Tab-separated table of C-alpha atoms in Angstrom:
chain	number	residue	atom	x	y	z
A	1	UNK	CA	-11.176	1.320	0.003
A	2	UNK	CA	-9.066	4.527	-1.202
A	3	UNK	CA	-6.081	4.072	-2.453
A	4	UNK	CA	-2.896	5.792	-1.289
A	5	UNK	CA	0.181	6.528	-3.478
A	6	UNK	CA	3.667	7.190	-1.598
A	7	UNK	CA	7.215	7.715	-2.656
A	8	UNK	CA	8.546	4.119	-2.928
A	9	UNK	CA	11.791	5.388	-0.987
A	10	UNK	CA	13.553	9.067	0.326
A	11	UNK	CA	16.825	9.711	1.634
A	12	UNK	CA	18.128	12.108	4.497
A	13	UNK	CA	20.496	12.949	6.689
A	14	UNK	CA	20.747	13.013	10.621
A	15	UNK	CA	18.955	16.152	11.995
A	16	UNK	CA	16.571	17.377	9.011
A	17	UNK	CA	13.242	17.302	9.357
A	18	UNK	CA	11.596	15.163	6.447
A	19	UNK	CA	8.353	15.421	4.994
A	20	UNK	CA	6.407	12.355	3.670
A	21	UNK	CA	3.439	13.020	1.440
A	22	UNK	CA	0.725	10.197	0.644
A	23	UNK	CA	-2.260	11.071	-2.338
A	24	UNK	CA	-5.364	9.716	-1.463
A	25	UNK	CA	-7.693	11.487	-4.042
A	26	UNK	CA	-10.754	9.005	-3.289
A	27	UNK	CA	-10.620	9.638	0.568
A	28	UNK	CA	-14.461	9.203	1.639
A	29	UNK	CA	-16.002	11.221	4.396
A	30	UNK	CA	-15.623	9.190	7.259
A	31	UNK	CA	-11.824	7.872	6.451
A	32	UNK	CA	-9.163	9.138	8.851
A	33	UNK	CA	-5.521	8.830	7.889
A	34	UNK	CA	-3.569	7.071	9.995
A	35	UNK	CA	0.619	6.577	9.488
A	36	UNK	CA	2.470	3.575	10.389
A	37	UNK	CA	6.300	2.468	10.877
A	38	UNK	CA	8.082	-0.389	10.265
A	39	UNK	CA	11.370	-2.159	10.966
A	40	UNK	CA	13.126	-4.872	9.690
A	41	UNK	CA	11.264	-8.069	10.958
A	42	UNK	CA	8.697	-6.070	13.457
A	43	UNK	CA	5.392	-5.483	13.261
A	44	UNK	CA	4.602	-2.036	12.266
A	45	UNK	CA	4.391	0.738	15.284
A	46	UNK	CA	1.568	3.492	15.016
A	47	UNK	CA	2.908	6.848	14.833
A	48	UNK	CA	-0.631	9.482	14.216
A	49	UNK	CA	-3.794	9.368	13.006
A	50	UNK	CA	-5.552	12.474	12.049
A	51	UNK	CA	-8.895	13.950	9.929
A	52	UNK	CA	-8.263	17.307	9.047
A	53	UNK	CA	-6.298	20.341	9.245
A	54	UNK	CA	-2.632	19.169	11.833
A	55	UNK	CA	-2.265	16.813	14.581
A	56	UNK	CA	1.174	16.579	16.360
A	57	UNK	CA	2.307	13.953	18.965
A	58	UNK	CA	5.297	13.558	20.726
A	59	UNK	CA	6.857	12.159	17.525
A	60	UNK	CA	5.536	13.638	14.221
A	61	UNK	CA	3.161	16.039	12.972
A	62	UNK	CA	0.231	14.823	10.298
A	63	UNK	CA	-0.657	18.351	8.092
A	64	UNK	CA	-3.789	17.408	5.971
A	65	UNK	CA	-4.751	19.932	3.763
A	66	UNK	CA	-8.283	21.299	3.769
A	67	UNK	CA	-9.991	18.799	0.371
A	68	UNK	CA	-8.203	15.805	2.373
A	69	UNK	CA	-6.795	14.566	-0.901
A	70	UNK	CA	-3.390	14.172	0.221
A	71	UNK	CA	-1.288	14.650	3.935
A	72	UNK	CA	2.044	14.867	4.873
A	73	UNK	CA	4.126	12.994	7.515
A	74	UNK	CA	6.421	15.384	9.356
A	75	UNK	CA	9.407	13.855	10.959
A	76	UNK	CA	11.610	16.460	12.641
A	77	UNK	CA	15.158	16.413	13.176
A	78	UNK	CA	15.320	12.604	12.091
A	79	UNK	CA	17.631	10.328	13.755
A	80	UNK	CA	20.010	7.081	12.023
A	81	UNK	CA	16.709	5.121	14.331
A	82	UNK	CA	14.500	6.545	12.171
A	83	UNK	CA	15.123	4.930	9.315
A	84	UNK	CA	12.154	2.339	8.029
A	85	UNK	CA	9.126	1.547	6.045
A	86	UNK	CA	6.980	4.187	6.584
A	87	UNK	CA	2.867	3.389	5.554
A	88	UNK	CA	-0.032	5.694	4.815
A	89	UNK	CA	-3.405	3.919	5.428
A	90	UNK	CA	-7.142	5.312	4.864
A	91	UNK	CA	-9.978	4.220	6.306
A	92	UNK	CA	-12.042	4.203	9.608
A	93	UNK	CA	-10.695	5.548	12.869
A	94	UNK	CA	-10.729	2.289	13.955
A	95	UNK	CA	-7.223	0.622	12.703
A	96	UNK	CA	-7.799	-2.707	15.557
A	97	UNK	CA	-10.973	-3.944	14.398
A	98	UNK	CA	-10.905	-3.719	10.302
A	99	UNK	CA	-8.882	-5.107	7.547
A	100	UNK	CA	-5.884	-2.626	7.134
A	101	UNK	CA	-4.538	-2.270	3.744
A	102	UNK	CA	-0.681	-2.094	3.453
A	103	UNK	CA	0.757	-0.481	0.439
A	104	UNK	CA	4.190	-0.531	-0.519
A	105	UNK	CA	5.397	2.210	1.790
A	106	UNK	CA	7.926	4.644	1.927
A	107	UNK	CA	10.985	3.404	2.543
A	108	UNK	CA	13.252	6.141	4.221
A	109	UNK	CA	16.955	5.920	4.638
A	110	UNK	CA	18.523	8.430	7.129
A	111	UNK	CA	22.375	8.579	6.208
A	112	UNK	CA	25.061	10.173	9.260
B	1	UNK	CA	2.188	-1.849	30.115
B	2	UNK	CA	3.453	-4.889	28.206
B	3	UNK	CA	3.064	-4.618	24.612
B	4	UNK	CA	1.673	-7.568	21.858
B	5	UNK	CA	3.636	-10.569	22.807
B	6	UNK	CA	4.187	-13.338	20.005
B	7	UNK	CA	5.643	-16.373	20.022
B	8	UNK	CA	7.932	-17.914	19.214
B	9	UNK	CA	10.258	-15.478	17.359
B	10	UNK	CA	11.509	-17.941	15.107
B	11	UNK	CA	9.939	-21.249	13.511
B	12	UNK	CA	11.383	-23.895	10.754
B	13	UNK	CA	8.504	-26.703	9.789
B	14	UNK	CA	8.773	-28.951	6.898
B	15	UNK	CA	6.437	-29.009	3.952
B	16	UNK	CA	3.345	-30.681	4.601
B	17	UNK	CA	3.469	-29.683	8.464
B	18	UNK	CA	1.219	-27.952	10.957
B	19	UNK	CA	1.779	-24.987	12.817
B	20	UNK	CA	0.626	-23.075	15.415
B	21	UNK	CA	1.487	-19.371	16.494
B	22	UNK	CA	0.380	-17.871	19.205
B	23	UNK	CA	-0.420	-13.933	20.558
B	24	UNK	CA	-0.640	-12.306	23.580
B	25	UNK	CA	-2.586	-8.996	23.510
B	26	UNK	CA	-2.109	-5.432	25.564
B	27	UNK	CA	-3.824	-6.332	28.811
B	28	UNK	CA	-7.767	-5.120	28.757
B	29	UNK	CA	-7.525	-5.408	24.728
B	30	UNK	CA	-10.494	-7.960	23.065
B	31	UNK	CA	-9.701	-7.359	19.526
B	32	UNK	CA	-7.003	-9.481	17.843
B	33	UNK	CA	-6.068	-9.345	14.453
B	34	UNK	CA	-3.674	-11.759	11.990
B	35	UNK	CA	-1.582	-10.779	9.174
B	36	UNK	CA	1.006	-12.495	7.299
B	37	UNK	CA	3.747	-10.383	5.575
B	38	UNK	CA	5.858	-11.363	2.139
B	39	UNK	CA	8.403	-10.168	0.217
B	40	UNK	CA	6.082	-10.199	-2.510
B	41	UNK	CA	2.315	-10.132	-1.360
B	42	UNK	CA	3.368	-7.369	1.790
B	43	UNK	CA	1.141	-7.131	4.521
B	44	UNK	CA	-1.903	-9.252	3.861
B	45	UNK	CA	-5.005	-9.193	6.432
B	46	UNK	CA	-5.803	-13.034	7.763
B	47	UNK	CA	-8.713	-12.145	10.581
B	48	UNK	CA	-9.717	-11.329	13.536
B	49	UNK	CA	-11.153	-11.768	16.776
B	50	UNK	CA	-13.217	-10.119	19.121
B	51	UNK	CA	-14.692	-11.436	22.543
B	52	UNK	CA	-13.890	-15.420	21.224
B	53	UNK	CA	-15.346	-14.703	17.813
B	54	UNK	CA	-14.056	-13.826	14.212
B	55	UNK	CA	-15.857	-10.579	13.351
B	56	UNK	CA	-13.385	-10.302	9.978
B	57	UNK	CA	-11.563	-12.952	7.918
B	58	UNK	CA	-9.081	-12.482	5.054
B	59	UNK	CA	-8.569	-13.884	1.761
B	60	UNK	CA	-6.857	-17.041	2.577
B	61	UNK	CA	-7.608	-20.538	1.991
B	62	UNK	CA	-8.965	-22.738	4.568
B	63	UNK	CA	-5.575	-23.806	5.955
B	64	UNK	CA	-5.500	-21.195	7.937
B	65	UNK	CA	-7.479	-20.875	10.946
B	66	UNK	CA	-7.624	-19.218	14.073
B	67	UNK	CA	-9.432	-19.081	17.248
B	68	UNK	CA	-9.492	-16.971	20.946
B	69	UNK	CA	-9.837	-17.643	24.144
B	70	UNK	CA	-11.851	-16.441	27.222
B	71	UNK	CA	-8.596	-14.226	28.152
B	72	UNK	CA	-8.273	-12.571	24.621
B	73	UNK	CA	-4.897	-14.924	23.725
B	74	UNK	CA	-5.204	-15.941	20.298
B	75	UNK	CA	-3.818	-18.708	18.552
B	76	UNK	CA	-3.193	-19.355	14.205
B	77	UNK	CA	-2.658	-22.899	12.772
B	78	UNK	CA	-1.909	-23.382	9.451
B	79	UNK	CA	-2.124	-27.152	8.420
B	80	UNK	CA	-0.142	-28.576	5.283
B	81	UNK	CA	2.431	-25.947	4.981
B	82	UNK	CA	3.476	-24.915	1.643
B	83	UNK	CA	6.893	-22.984	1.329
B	84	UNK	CA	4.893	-20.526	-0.419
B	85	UNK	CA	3.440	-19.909	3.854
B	86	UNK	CA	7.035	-18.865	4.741
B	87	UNK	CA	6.598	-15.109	6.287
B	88	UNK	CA	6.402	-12.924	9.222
B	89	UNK	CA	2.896	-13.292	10.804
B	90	UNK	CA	2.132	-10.629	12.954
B	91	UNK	CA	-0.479	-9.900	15.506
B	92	UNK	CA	-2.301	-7.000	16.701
B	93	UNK	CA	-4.600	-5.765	19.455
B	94	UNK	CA	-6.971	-3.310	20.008
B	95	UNK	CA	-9.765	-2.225	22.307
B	96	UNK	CA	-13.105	-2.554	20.688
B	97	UNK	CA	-12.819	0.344	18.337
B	98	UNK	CA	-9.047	1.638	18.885
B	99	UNK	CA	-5.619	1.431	17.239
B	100	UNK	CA	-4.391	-1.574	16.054
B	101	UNK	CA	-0.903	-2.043	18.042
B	102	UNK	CA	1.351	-4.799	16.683
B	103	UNK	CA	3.483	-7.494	18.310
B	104	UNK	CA	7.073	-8.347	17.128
B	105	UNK	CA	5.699	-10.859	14.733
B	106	UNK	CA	6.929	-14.791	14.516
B	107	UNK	CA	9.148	-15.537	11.433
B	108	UNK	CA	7.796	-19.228	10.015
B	109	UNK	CA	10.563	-20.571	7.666
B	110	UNK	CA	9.006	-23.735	5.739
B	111	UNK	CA	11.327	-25.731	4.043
């Protein structure tokens, strides 16, 4: 399974846009990268999945850059409800039917 | 379209006791997966189910178990609680290859 590294926590203020970045240097050819978020005593809420090159949904953008050894989360114009565990996870496109790895996340606090 | 449904919310067993969660997927989804979330361990696979069967199981001992039925509802039991069990254990669905989506989770206190 690759690995992912993240900031362990980021700070921000209402209406920036903040950029979460997640190393995966041992990506393999089939993984996708796939972005999770998570409040306080929920179970974590899929924001994007994406391969290569950008995605963008109705709530964040995934940029991955062309060697797909690293991607960035783009939140913009956060919100006070923003604020969580954000996770970066590698693997098949398939998040329902495998074992998803967890790491530590990102936790981001979005100040007034 | 309702979401993962869990429940209950909120459990407190003794040491030594069973339990038994239970998890209602998105309608029309077969897969249903387990985890169990610490403080310490963070989110932890347990297994999961497809069409009545475990495709996937976890690294946990044999005290946990799991099972679905015909409708995709899922139930875990963990016999002989420890208080080292006390977590969130979360559920999530999926179609057969899909997105895992995840249900508000049941918090088991064991004291």
């Amino acid at each position: 399974l690759a690995k992912t590294t993240q900031p362990i926590s980021m700070d921000s203020y209402e209406g920036q846009e903040v950029n979460i970045t997640c190393s995966h240097n041992n990506i393999a050819t089939n993984d996708y990268i796939t972005w999770y978020q998570q409040f306080p005593s929920q179970g974590p809420r899929f924001i994007i999945q994406g391969y290569k090159t950008k995605v963008t949904n109705e709530v964040a953008s995934l940029f991955i850059p062309a060697d797909r050894k690293s991607s960035t989360l783009s939140l913009p114009r956060v919100s006070l409800s923003d604020t969580a565990v954000y996770y970066c996870l590698v693997g098949g496109q398939d998040t329902g039917r495998r074992a998803l790895t967890f790491g530590s996340g990102t936790r981001l606090q979005v100040q007034p | 379209k309702a979401g993962v449904t869990q429940t209950p919310r909120y459990l407190i067993k003794t040491r030594g006791q069973q339990v038994t969660l239970s998890c209602s997927p998105i309608s029309g989804h077969r897969s249903v997966s387990w985890y169990q979330q610490t403080p310490g361990q963070g989110l932890q696979f347990l297994f999961e189910y497809f069409s009545e069967t475990q495709r996937n199981k976890g690294n946990f001992p044999g005290r946990f178990s799991g099972r679905q039925f015909s409708n995709s509802r899922s139930e875990m039991n963990v016999s002989t609680l420890e208080l080292g069990d006390s977590a969130l254990y979360l559920c999530a669905s999926s179609l057969e290859v899909g997105s895992a989506f995840f249900g508000q989770g049941t918090r088991l206190t064991v004291v």
